[in-house]
Amino acid sequence: MNSTEQKKTNQKYYSKFTRIYVAVDCIIFGFLNNELKILILTRDFEPAMGKSSLIGGFVRKDESLDDAAERILYDLTGLENVFLEQLYSYGKIERDPGERVISVSYYALLKVQDLDHDHVEKHGARWCNIGECNELVFDHNDMVERALTRLRRRAKNQPLGFELLPRKFTIPQLQVLYEAIYQKKFDNRNFRKKLLAMNVLEKLEIKDKSTSKKGAYLYRFDKKRYNRFLEEGFLFDL
Amino acid sequence: MNSTEQKKTNQKYYSKFTRIYVAVDCIIFGFLNNELKILILTRDFEPAMGKSSLIGGFVRKDESLDDAAERILYDLTGLENVFLEQLYSYGKIERDPGERVISVSYYALLKVQDLDHDHVEKHGARWCNIGECNELVFDHNDMVERALTRLRRRAKNQPLGFELLPRKFTIPQLQVLYEAIYQKKFDNRNFRKKLLAMNVLEKLEIKDKSTSKKGAYLYRFDKKRYNRFLEEGFLFDL
DNA sequence: TCAATAGGGTGTCAATTTAACTCTAAATAT
DNA sequence: ATATTTAGAGTTAAATTGACACCCTATTGA
């Protein structure tokens, strides 16, 4: 059997089954005004026109799931090389009242200072505080909740937090971020101690004075040290 | 706009997009002969006829992803109410050479003593040791690896291990299971200590003498105590 | 019947890790 | 110069973890 015949046979075999619309929905996290937020938009199409939803789109026939997620993220934000991870697939029959649609959710961590806010607003998207966006369409609230759970777990074992801050950041900034993620205060001495003990930060000789008179030293995440750290099998836990 | 018109509009909107075959593949774990194994089968259809693969099938239009996974598991094993959790979705364009297929993987934990082995064999499935089934079709090896990683993580934070043993089991049995899962030895005193400290086991007044002359006490997992335990926010870690 | 065997069951201690805690230093604004 | 504000550092007690060795019990077969 040659390749063409092969394909024909397959298509015949597969054609007994249903094909289904597959969508990707993104939970896009950002850290603004010392708060953890996600991007949402108001739907300008049916079903559920006028309601708030996550940013999503359909998977095209010439792209993988990951590609689709990257494309959707790029279209909205203009950003590439953003932290993006698949989360969970939602497949209830009636989850989208319009049609049978399966949705694969992804969550992204943006450095908001890289963002062109006008571009985002032009697409009708806006930032919504975690915990204040409970009125999303379909099963999007479940998606957000699952994303938060995942983020909280991941941020304990991997230095994910850095993905939400500028490349250069201070330790107090990082602490505020972690406090926003976990919704609780950390002891600053212990936070600093554990963080520096991991030895994945490079201290710069510059201070950031935007938040204090004294000024706080800037640090940079050192990916090489982090990789060494992973190979040695250590665990990151704040 | 009434409901029928609504649906029509949606279909028109959605119809610009591609529909895709969606499959479910199951990584079915079992504990036999003191080893952790998974069920695989030899494909009797194209593509990749004759090669080994996980157990899978296509999602039908009248069932959710979870339903499809349960159905596939039931058809092969005749079992219901089995531990089953969604794992990850695979969406590379060429992952299945026959057609564009997206696969949502699930992993299951079977109590093998509940299993009708003839029934399973009639379906052409067989048990394969973890680590000895590296020659699976498509991306199924990735699926197995991801399932193992997940199982190892979950088994630390939830008493998942019980799902792979009979309802009544001894502590040494459980330890052997955990050693098979993590591929390392545990200290039996520490294992027992931590396990019993969680207070989710009910000790029975019967001994199992199948593995020793002295006999080991049987225990039963106490779901009520476990739920209380979860509500109090404790963590299970061996 | 008694000795040997094979696996089951138990407690302590040292080392490490975690969590709680308070003050001084630096820079700016008044 | 003085007041204000945030950054940054070290100690100790408590809890947790991990290492470690011996006796118990039922069976088997000499």
Coordinates of C-alpha atoms (C1' of nucleotides) in Angstrom, one line a residue:
Chain A
M1 CA 0.0 0.0 0.0
N2 CA 1.5 3.3 -1.0
S3 CA 1.3 6.5 1.0
T4 CA -1.7 7.9 -0.9
E5 CA -3.7 4.7 -0.6
Q6 CA -2.7 4.6 3.0
K7 CA -4.1 8.0 3.7
K8 CA -7.3 7.0 1.9
T9 CA -7.7 3.9 4.1
N10 CA -7.2 6.0 7.2
Q11 CA -9.7 8.6 6.2
K12 CA -12.2 5.9 5.6
Y13 CA -11.5 4.4 9.0
Y14 CA -11.6 7.7 10.8
S15 CA -14.6 9.0 9.0
K16 CA -16.9 6.9 11.1
F17 CA -16.2 9.4 13.8
T18 CA -17.2 12.9 14.6
R19 CA -15.0 15.9 14.2
I20 CA -15.3 18.6 16.7
Y21 CA -14.5 22.3 16.9
V22 CA -11.4 22.8 19.1
A23 CA -10.8 26.1 20.8
V24 CA -8.0 27.5 22.9
D25 CA -8.7 29.8 25.8
C26 CA -6.0 31.8 27.5
I27 CA -5.7 32.9 31.1
I28 CA -3.3 35.8 30.8
F29 CA -1.8 36.9 34.1
G30 CA -0.2 40.2 34.7
F31 CA 1.0 42.1 37.7
L32 CA -0.2 45.7 37.8
N33 CA -0.5 48.1 40.8
N34 CA 0.7 45.4 43.1
E35 CA -2.1 43.2 42.1
L36 CA -2.4 40.0 40.2
K37 CA -4.8 40.4 37.3
I38 CA -6.0 38.6 34.2
L39 CA -7.0 39.9 30.8
I40 CA -10.6 39.5 29.8
L41 CA -12.8 40.9 27.1
T42 CA -16.4 41.6 26.3
R43 CA -17.6 39.3 23.5
D44 CA -18.8 41.1 20.4
F45 CA -20.3 38.0 18.8
E46 CA -22.8 35.3 19.7
P47 CA -23.2 33.2 21.7
A48 CA -23.1 35.2 24.9
M49 CA -22.5 38.5 23.1
G50 CA -21.9 41.3 25.6
K51 CA -20.7 39.0 28.3
S52 CA -17.1 38.8 29.7
S53 CA -14.9 36.0 28.6
L54 CA -11.3 34.9 28.4
I55 CA -9.3 35.5 25.3
G56 CA -9.7 32.6 23.0
G57 CA -10.0 31.3 19.4
F58 CA -10.4 28.2 17.3
V59 CA -7.6 25.9 16.4
R60 CA -6.8 26.0 12.7
K61 CA -6.1 23.0 10.7
D62 CA -2.5 24.0 10.0
E63 CA -1.4 24.7 13.6
S64 CA -0.8 22.7 16.7
L65 CA -2.5 23.5 20.0
D66 CA 0.6 25.3 21.3
D67 CA 0.8 27.3 18.1
A68 CA -2.8 28.3 18.4
A69 CA -2.3 29.5 21.9
E70 CA 0.8 31.5 20.9
R71 CA -1.1 33.0 18.0
I72 CA -4.0 34.1 20.1
L73 CA -1.7 35.6 22.7
Y74 CA 0.3 37.3 20.0
D75 CA -2.8 38.8 18.2
L76 CA -3.9 40.3 21.5
T77 CA -0.7 41.5 23.0
G78 CA 1.9 41.6 20.2
L79 CA 4.2 39.7 22.4
E80 CA 6.2 36.6 21.7
N81 CA 8.4 34.3 23.8
V82 CA 5.9 34.7 26.7
F83 CA 5.7 32.0 29.4
L84 CA 2.8 29.8 28.2
E85 CA 1.7 26.5 29.5
Q86 CA -1.2 24.2 28.7
L87 CA -3.6 23.8 31.6
Y88 CA -6.6 21.6 31.0
S89 CA -9.2 20.6 28.4
Y90 CA -12.8 21.2 28.8
G91 CA -15.2 18.9 27.0
K92 CA -18.7 18.9 28.4
I93 CA -21.2 18.6 25.5
E94 CA -23.2 21.8 26.3
R95 CA -20.4 23.9 27.6
D96 CA -20.7 26.3 24.6
P97 CA -24.4 26.7 23.9
G98 CA -23.7 27.6 20.3
E99 CA -22.1 24.4 19.1
R100 CA -20.1 21.4 20.4
V101 CA -16.7 22.9 21.2
I102 CA -13.9 21.5 23.1
S103 CA -11.6 24.0 24.7
V104 CA -8.0 23.6 25.7
S105 CA -7.0 26.2 28.2
Y106 CA -3.5 27.7 28.5
Y107 CA -2.2 30.2 31.0
A108 CA 0.4 32.9 30.3
L109 CA 2.5 35.1 32.4
L110 CA 3.2 38.5 30.9
K111 CA 5.7 41.2 31.8
V112 CA 3.2 44.0 31.6
Q113 CA 5.8 46.6 31.0
D114 CA 6.5 45.0 27.6
L115 CA 2.9 45.5 26.7
D116 CA 1.4 48.1 24.4
H117 CA -1.7 48.9 26.4
D118 CA -3.3 50.8 23.5
H119 CA -3.0 47.7 21.3
V120 CA -4.6 45.6 24.0
E121 CA -7.5 48.0 24.5
K122 CA -8.1 48.3 20.8
H123 CA -8.9 44.6 21.0
G124 CA -11.4 45.3 23.7
A125 CA -9.5 43.6 26.4
R126 CA -9.1 44.9 29.9
W127 CA -7.4 43.9 33.2
C128 CA -9.5 42.4 35.9
N129 CA -8.4 41.7 39.4
I130 CA -8.2 38.0 40.4
G131 CA -11.2 37.4 42.5
E132 CA -13.2 40.2 40.9
C133 CA -13.9 38.4 37.6
N134 CA -16.4 35.8 38.6
E135 CA -19.0 36.5 35.9
L136 CA -17.3 34.9 32.9
V137 CA -19.1 33.0 30.2
F138 CA -19.4 29.2 30.0
D139 CA -16.8 27.4 32.1
H140 CA -14.3 30.2 32.0
N141 CA -14.5 30.7 35.8
D142 CA -13.4 27.2 36.3
M143 CA -10.5 27.8 34.0
V144 CA -9.4 30.8 35.9
E145 CA -9.6 28.9 39.2
R146 CA -7.6 26.0 37.8
A147 CA -5.0 28.5 36.4
L148 CA -4.6 30.1 39.8
T149 CA -4.2 26.8 41.5
R150 CA -1.6 25.8 39.0
L151 CA 0.2 29.1 39.2
R152 CA 0.4 28.8 43.0
R153 CA 1.8 25.3 42.8
R154 CA 4.3 26.1 40.1
A155 CA 5.5 29.3 41.6
K156 CA 6.6 27.3 44.6
N157 CA 8.7 24.8 42.7
Q158 CA 9.9 27.0 39.8
P159 CA 11.0 30.6 39.8
L160 CA 7.9 31.5 37.8
G161 CA 7.4 34.7 39.6
F162 CA 10.2 36.3 37.5
E163 CA 8.0 36.0 34.4
L164 CA 5.6 38.6 35.8
L165 CA 8.3 41.2 36.7
P166 CA 10.7 43.3 34.6
R167 CA 14.0 41.7 33.8
K168 CA 15.5 43.8 36.6
F169 CA 13.6 43.8 39.8
T170 CA 14.1 44.3 43.5
I171 CA 13.6 41.7 46.2
P172 CA 10.8 43.7 47.9
Q173 CA 9.0 43.9 44.5
L174 CA 9.3 40.1 44.1
Q175 CA 7.9 39.7 47.6
V176 CA 4.9 41.9 46.9
L177 CA 4.3 39.8 43.8
Y178 CA 4.4 36.5 45.8
E179 CA 2.1 38.1 48.3
A180 CA -0.4 38.9 45.6
I181 CA -0.2 35.4 44.2
Y182 CA -0.7 33.6 47.5
Q183 CA -2.8 36.3 49.1
K184 CA -0.8 36.3 52.2
K185 CA 2.1 38.1 53.8
F186 CA 5.6 36.7 54.0
D187 CA 8.2 37.5 56.6
N188 CA 10.7 39.7 54.7
R189 CA 13.8 38.2 56.3
N190 CA 12.8 34.7 55.7
F191 CA 11.7 35.5 52.1
R192 CA 15.0 37.1 51.3
K193 CA 17.0 34.4 53.0
K194 CA 15.3 31.5 51.2
L195 CA 15.4 33.3 47.9
L196 CA 19.1 34.2 48.0
A197 CA 19.9 30.7 49.3
M198 CA 18.8 29.4 45.9
N199 CA 21.5 31.3 44.3
V200 CA 19.7 32.0 41.1
L201 CA 19.8 35.8 41.3
E202 CA 22.5 38.1 40.1
K203 CA 22.8 41.2 42.2
L204 CA 23.4 44.4 40.2
E205 CA 25.2 47.4 41.4
I206 CA 22.2 49.7 40.7
K207 CA 19.4 50.7 43.0
D208 CA 15.8 51.2 42.2
K209 CA 14.6 54.3 44.1
S210 CA 11.1 54.4 42.7
T211 CA 9.5 52.9 45.8
S212 CA 11.7 54.1 48.6
K213 CA 14.1 56.8 49.7
K214 CA 16.8 54.4 50.6
G215 CA 16.5 52.5 47.3
A216 CA 16.7 48.7 46.8
Y217 CA 19.2 46.8 44.8
L218 CA 18.1 45.5 41.5
Y219 CA 18.6 41.8 40.7
R220 CA 18.4 39.8 37.6
F221 CA 17.4 36.2 37.2
D222 CA 20.3 34.0 36.2
K223 CA 19.0 31.2 34.0
K224 CA 22.3 29.4 33.8
R225 CA 22.5 29.1 37.6
Y226 CA 18.9 28.0 37.6
N227 CA 19.5 25.2 35.2
R228 CA 22.5 24.0 37.2
F229 CA 20.3 24.2 40.2
L230 CA 17.6 22.0 38.5
E231 CA 20.2 19.5 37.4
E232 CA 21.3 19.1 40.9
G233 CA 17.8 18.3 41.7
F234 CA 17.1 21.0 44.2
L235 CA 13.7 22.3 44.9
F236 CA 12.5 25.9 45.0
D237 CA 10.1 26.5 47.9
L238 CA 9.3 29.8 49.5
Chain B
M1 CA -33.8 36.2 18.2
N2 CA -35.2 32.8 19.3
S3 CA -33.3 29.7 20.1
T4 CA -33.4 28.1 16.7
E5 CA -32.3 31.3 14.9
Q6 CA -29.7 31.7 17.6
K7 CA -28.2 28.3 16.9
K8 CA -28.2 29.0 13.1
T9 CA -26.3 32.2 13.6
N10 CA -23.7 30.4 15.8
Q11 CA -23.3 27.7 13.3
K12 CA -22.7 30.2 10.6
Y13 CA -20.1 32.0 12.7
Y14 CA -18.4 28.8 13.8
S15 CA -18.4 27.2 10.4
K16 CA -15.5 29.3 9.2
F17 CA -13.4 27.1 11.4
T18 CA -12.1 23.6 11.1
R19 CA -13.4 20.7 13.0
I20 CA -10.9 18.1 14.2
Y21 CA -11.0 14.5 15.3
V22 CA -10.6 14.3 19.0
A23 CA -9.4 11.1 20.6
V24 CA -8.9 10.0 24.2
D25 CA -5.9 7.8 25.1
C26 CA -5.7 6.1 28.5
I27 CA -2.6 5.2 30.6
I28 CA -4.0 2.4 32.7
F29 CA -1.9 1.6 35.7
G30 CA -2.0 -1.6 37.6
F31 CA 0.1 -3.2 40.3
L32 CA 0.9 -6.8 39.6
N33 CA 3.7 -9.1 40.9
N34 CA 5.0 -6.2 43.0
E35 CA 5.5 -4.1 39.8
L36 CA 3.8 -1.1 38.4
K37 CA 2.5 -1.8 34.9
I38 CA 0.4 -0.3 32.3
L39 CA -2.0 -1.8 29.8
I40 CA -1.1 -1.7 26.1
L41 CA -2.3 -3.3 23.0
T42 CA -1.2 -4.2 19.5
R43 CA -3.1 -2.1 17.0
D44 CA -5.1 -4.2 14.5
F45 CA -5.9 -1.2 12.3
E46 CA -4.1 1.4 10.3
P47 CA -2.2 3.6 10.8
A48 CA 0.6 1.8 12.6
M49 CA -1.1 -1.6 12.5
G50 CA 0.9 -4.2 14.4
K51 CA 2.6 -1.7 16.7
S52 CA 2.0 -1.2 20.4
S53 CA -0.1 1.6 21.6
L54 CA -2.1 2.9 24.6
I55 CA -5.8 2.2 24.8
G56 CA -7.8 4.9 23.1
G57 CA -10.7 5.8 21.0
F58 CA -12.5 8.8 19.4
V59 CA -14.7 11.2 21.3
R60 CA -18.3 10.8 20.1
K61 CA -20.6 13.7 19.5
D62 CA -22.9 12.8 22.4
E63 CA -20.3 12.4 25.1
S64 CA -18.0 14.6 27.1
L65 CA -14.2 14.0 27.2
D66 CA -14.6 12.4 30.7
D67 CA -17.4 10.2 29.4
A68 CA -15.3 9.1 26.5
A69 CA -12.5 8.2 28.8
E70 CA -14.8 6.2 31.1
R71 CA -16.4 4.4 28.1
I72 CA -13.0 3.4 26.7
L73 CA -11.9 2.2 30.1
Y74 CA -15.1 0.3 30.6
D75 CA -15.1 -1.4 27.2
L76 CA -11.6 -2.8 27.9
T77 CA -11.9 -3.7 31.5
G78 CA -15.6 -3.9 32.3
L79 CA -14.9 -1.7 35.4
E80 CA -16.6 1.4 36.5
N81 CA -15.9 3.9 39.3
V82 CA -12.2 3.6 38.6
F83 CA -9.9 6.5 39.5
L84 CA -9.5 8.5 36.3
E85 CA -7.9 11.9 35.8
Q86 CA -7.3 14.0 32.7
L87 CA -3.6 14.5 32.0
Y88 CA -2.7 16.5 29.0
S89 CA -3.8 17.2 25.4
Y90 CA -1.6 16.5 22.5
G91 CA -2.1 18.5 19.4
K92 CA 0.9 18.5 17.0
I93 CA -0.4 18.5 13.4
E94 CA 1.4 15.3 12.3
R95 CA 1.2 13.4 15.5
D96 CA -1.1 10.8 13.9
P97 CA 0.1 10.2 10.4
G98 CA -3.4 9.1 9.3
E99 CA -5.3 12.3 9.9
R100 CA -5.3 15.4 12.1
V101 CA -6.2 14.1 15.5
I102 CA -6.0 15.8 18.8
S103 CA -5.6 13.4 21.7
V104 CA -6.6 14.1 25.3
S105 CA -4.8 11.7 27.6
Y106 CA -6.2 10.3 30.9
Y107 CA -4.6 8.1 33.4
A108 CA -6.4 5.5 35.4
L109 CA -5.5 3.5 38.5
L110 CA -7.0 0.0 38.6
K111 CA -7.4 -2.5 41.4
V112 CA -6.2 -5.4 39.3
Q113 CA -7.9 -8.0 41.5
D114 CA -11.3 -6.5 40.3
L115 CA -10.2 -7.3 36.7
D116 CA -11.5 -10.1 34.5
H117 CA -8.1 -10.9 32.8
D118 CA -9.7 -13.0 30.1
H119 CA -11.9 -10.1 29.1
V120 CA -8.9 -7.8 28.9
E121 CA -6.9 -10.4 26.9
K122 CA -9.8 -10.9 24.5
H123 CA -9.4 -7.3 23.6
G124 CA -5.8 -7.9 22.8
A125 CA -4.4 -5.9 25.7
R126 CA -1.5 -6.9 27.9
W127 CA 0.4 -5.6 30.9
C128 CA 3.7 -4.0 30.3
N129 CA 6.2 -3.0 33.0
I130 CA 6.8 0.7 33.4
G131 CA 10.1 1.3 31.7
E132 CA 9.8 -1.7 29.4
C133 CA 7.3 -0.2 27.0
N134 CA 9.3 2.4 25.2
E135 CA 8.2 1.5 21.7
L136 CA 4.8 2.9 21.6
V137 CA 3.2 4.6 18.5
F138 CA 3.0 8.3 17.9
D139 CA 3.5 10.4 21.1
H140 CA 2.3 7.7 23.4
N141 CA 5.7 7.3 25.1
D142 CA 5.4 11.0 26.1
M143 CA 2.0 10.3 27.5
V144 CA 3.3 7.5 29.6
E145 CA 6.1 9.6 30.9
R146 CA 3.9 12.5 31.8
A147 CA 1.5 10.1 33.5
L148 CA 4.2 8.7 35.6
T149 CA 5.4 12.1 36.6
R150 CA 1.8 13.0 37.6
L151 CA 1.3 9.8 39.5
R152 CA 4.4 10.4 41.5
R153 CA 3.5 13.9 42.4
R154 CA -0.1 13.0 43.2
A155 CA 0.8 10.0 45.2
K156 CA 2.7 12.3 47.5
N157 CA -0.1 14.7 48.2
Q158 CA -3.1 12.4 48.0
P159 CA -3.5 8.9 49.2
L160 CA -3.7 7.7 45.6
G161 CA -1.7 4.6 46.3
F162 CA -4.8 2.9 47.7
E163 CA -6.5 3.0 44.3
L164 CA -4.0 0.4 43.1
L165 CA -4.5 -2.0 46.0
P166 CA -7.4 -4.1 47.2
R167 CA -9.8 -2.4 49.6
K168 CA -8.1 -4.3 52.4
F169 CA -4.4 -4.2 52.4
T170 CA -1.4 -4.4 54.7
I171 CA 1.1 -1.7 55.3
P172 CA 4.0 -3.7 53.9
Q173 CA 2.0 -4.1 50.7
L174 CA 1.4 -0.4 50.5
Q175 CA 5.1 0.2 51.0
V176 CA 6.1 -2.2 48.2
L177 CA 3.7 -0.3 46.0
Y178 CA 5.2 3.0 46.8
E179 CA 8.6 1.6 46.2
A180 CA 7.5 0.4 42.8
I181 CA 6.0 3.9 42.0
Y182 CA 9.1 5.8 43.1
Q183 CA 11.7 3.2 42.2
K184 CA 13.4 3.5 45.6
K185 CA 13.4 1.9 49.0
F186 CA 11.7 3.5 52.0
D187 CA 12.6 2.9 55.6
N188 CA 9.8 0.8 56.9
R189 CA 9.7 2.5 60.3
N190 CA 9.5 5.9 58.9
F191 CA 7.0 4.9 56.2
R192 CA 4.7 3.3 58.8
K193 CA 5.1 6.3 61.2
K194 CA 4.2 8.9 58.6
L195 CA 1.4 6.9 57.1
L196 CA -0.3 6.2 60.4
A197 CA 0.2 9.8 61.6
M198 CA -2.1 10.8 58.8
N199 CA -4.9 8.9 60.5
V200 CA -6.7 7.9 57.4
L201 CA -6.4 4.2 57.8
E202 CA -8.7 2.0 59.8
K203 CA -7.0 -1.0 61.3
L204 CA -8.9 -4.3 61.0
E205 CA -8.6 -7.2 63.4
I206 CA -7.7 -9.6 60.7
K207 CA -4.3 -10.6 59.5
D208 CA -3.1 -11.3 56.0
K209 CA -0.9 -14.3 56.1
S210 CA -0.2 -14.7 52.4
T211 CA 3.2 -13.1 52.5
S212 CA 4.5 -14.0 55.9
K213 CA 4.1 -16.6 58.7
K214 CA 3.5 -14.0 61.3
G215 CA 0.9 -12.3 59.2
A216 CA 0.3 -8.5 58.8
Y217 CA -2.7 -6.6 59.9
L218 CA -5.1 -5.5 57.2
Y219 CA -6.1 -1.9 57.0
R220 CA -8.8 -0.1 55.1
F221 CA -8.7 3.4 53.7
D222 CA -11.1 5.7 55.6
K223 CA -12.5 8.2 53.2
K224 CA -14.4 10.2 55.9
R225 CA -11.2 10.7 57.9
Y226 CA -9.4 11.6 54.7
N227 CA -12.0 14.3 53.8
R228 CA -11.7 15.8 57.3
F229 CA -8.0 15.7 56.9
L230 CA -8.2 17.6 53.6
E231 CA -10.6 20.2 55.0
E232 CA -8.1 20.9 57.8
G233 CA -5.7 21.6 55.0
F234 CA -3.1 19.0 55.9
L235 CA -0.7 17.6 53.4
F236 CA 0.1 14.0 52.7
D237 CA 3.8 13.4 52.1
L238 CA 5.7 10.2 52.4
Chain C
dT1 C1' 9.0 -30.6 70.1
dC2 C1' 12.2 -27.5 69.1
dA3 C1' 15.1 -25.0 66.3
dA4 C1' 15.4 -22.3 62.2
dT5 C1' 13.3 -19.1 59.1
dA6 C1' 11.1 -15.2 57.3
dG7 C1' 8.7 -11.3 57.4
dG8 C1' 6.1 -7.8 60.8
dG9 C1' 6.3 -4.4 63.9
dT10 C1' 8.3 -0.9 67.1
dG11 C1' 11.3 4.0 69.4
dT12 C1' 15.2 7.2 69.9
dC13 C1' 18.2 10.6 68.8
dA14 C1' 20.9 13.8 65.9
dA15 C1' 20.6 16.9 62.2
dT16 C1' 18.1 19.8 59.5
dT17 C1' 14.6 22.9 58.4
dT18 C1' 11.2 26.1 59.5
dA19 C1' 9.0 30.0 61.6
dA20 C1' 8.9 33.8 64.6
dC21 C1' 10.9 37.8 66.1
dT22 C1' 13.4 43.6 66.2
dC23 C1' 16.4 46.8 65.2
dT24 C1' 19.7 49.7 62.4
dA25 C1' 20.9 52.0 58.0
dA26 C1' 20.2 55.0 54.1
dA27 C1' 18.1 58.6 51.7
dT28 C1' 14.9 62.1 51.1
dA29 C1' 11.5 65.7 52.3
dT30 C1' 10.3 69.2 55.4
Chain D
dA1 C1' 18.7 69.1 61.4
dT2 C1' 15.1 66.3 62.0
dA3 C1' 11.4 63.2 60.8
dT4 C1' 9.8 59.7 57.8
dT5 C1' 10.0 55.7 55.1
dT6 C1' 11.5 51.4 53.3
dA7 C1' 15.7 48.2 52.9
dG8 C1' 18.3 44.9 54.9
dA9 C1' 20.4 41.7 58.2
dG10 C1' 20.9 37.2 62.5
dT11 C1' 19.2 34.4 66.4
dT12 C1' 16.7 31.1 68.6
dA13 C1' 13.1 27.8 69.7
dA14 C1' 10.2 24.3 67.7
dA15 C1' 9.0 21.0 64.4
dT16 C1' 10.3 17.8 61.1
dT17 C1' 13.1 14.6 58.9
dG18 C1' 16.0 10.7 58.3
dA19 C1' 19.1 7.3 60.0
dC20 C1' 19.4 3.5 62.6
dA21 C1' 18.7 -2.2 65.2
dC22 C1' 16.3 -5.4 67.6
dC23 C1' 12.5 -8.5 69.1
dC24 C1' 8.1 -10.8 68.0
dT25 C1' 5.3 -14.4 66.0
dA26 C1' 3.7 -18.1 63.3
dT27 C1' 5.1 -21.7 60.5
dT28 C1' 7.9 -25.4 58.8
dG29 C1' 10.6 -29.2 58.8
dA30 C1' 14.3 -31.7 61.1

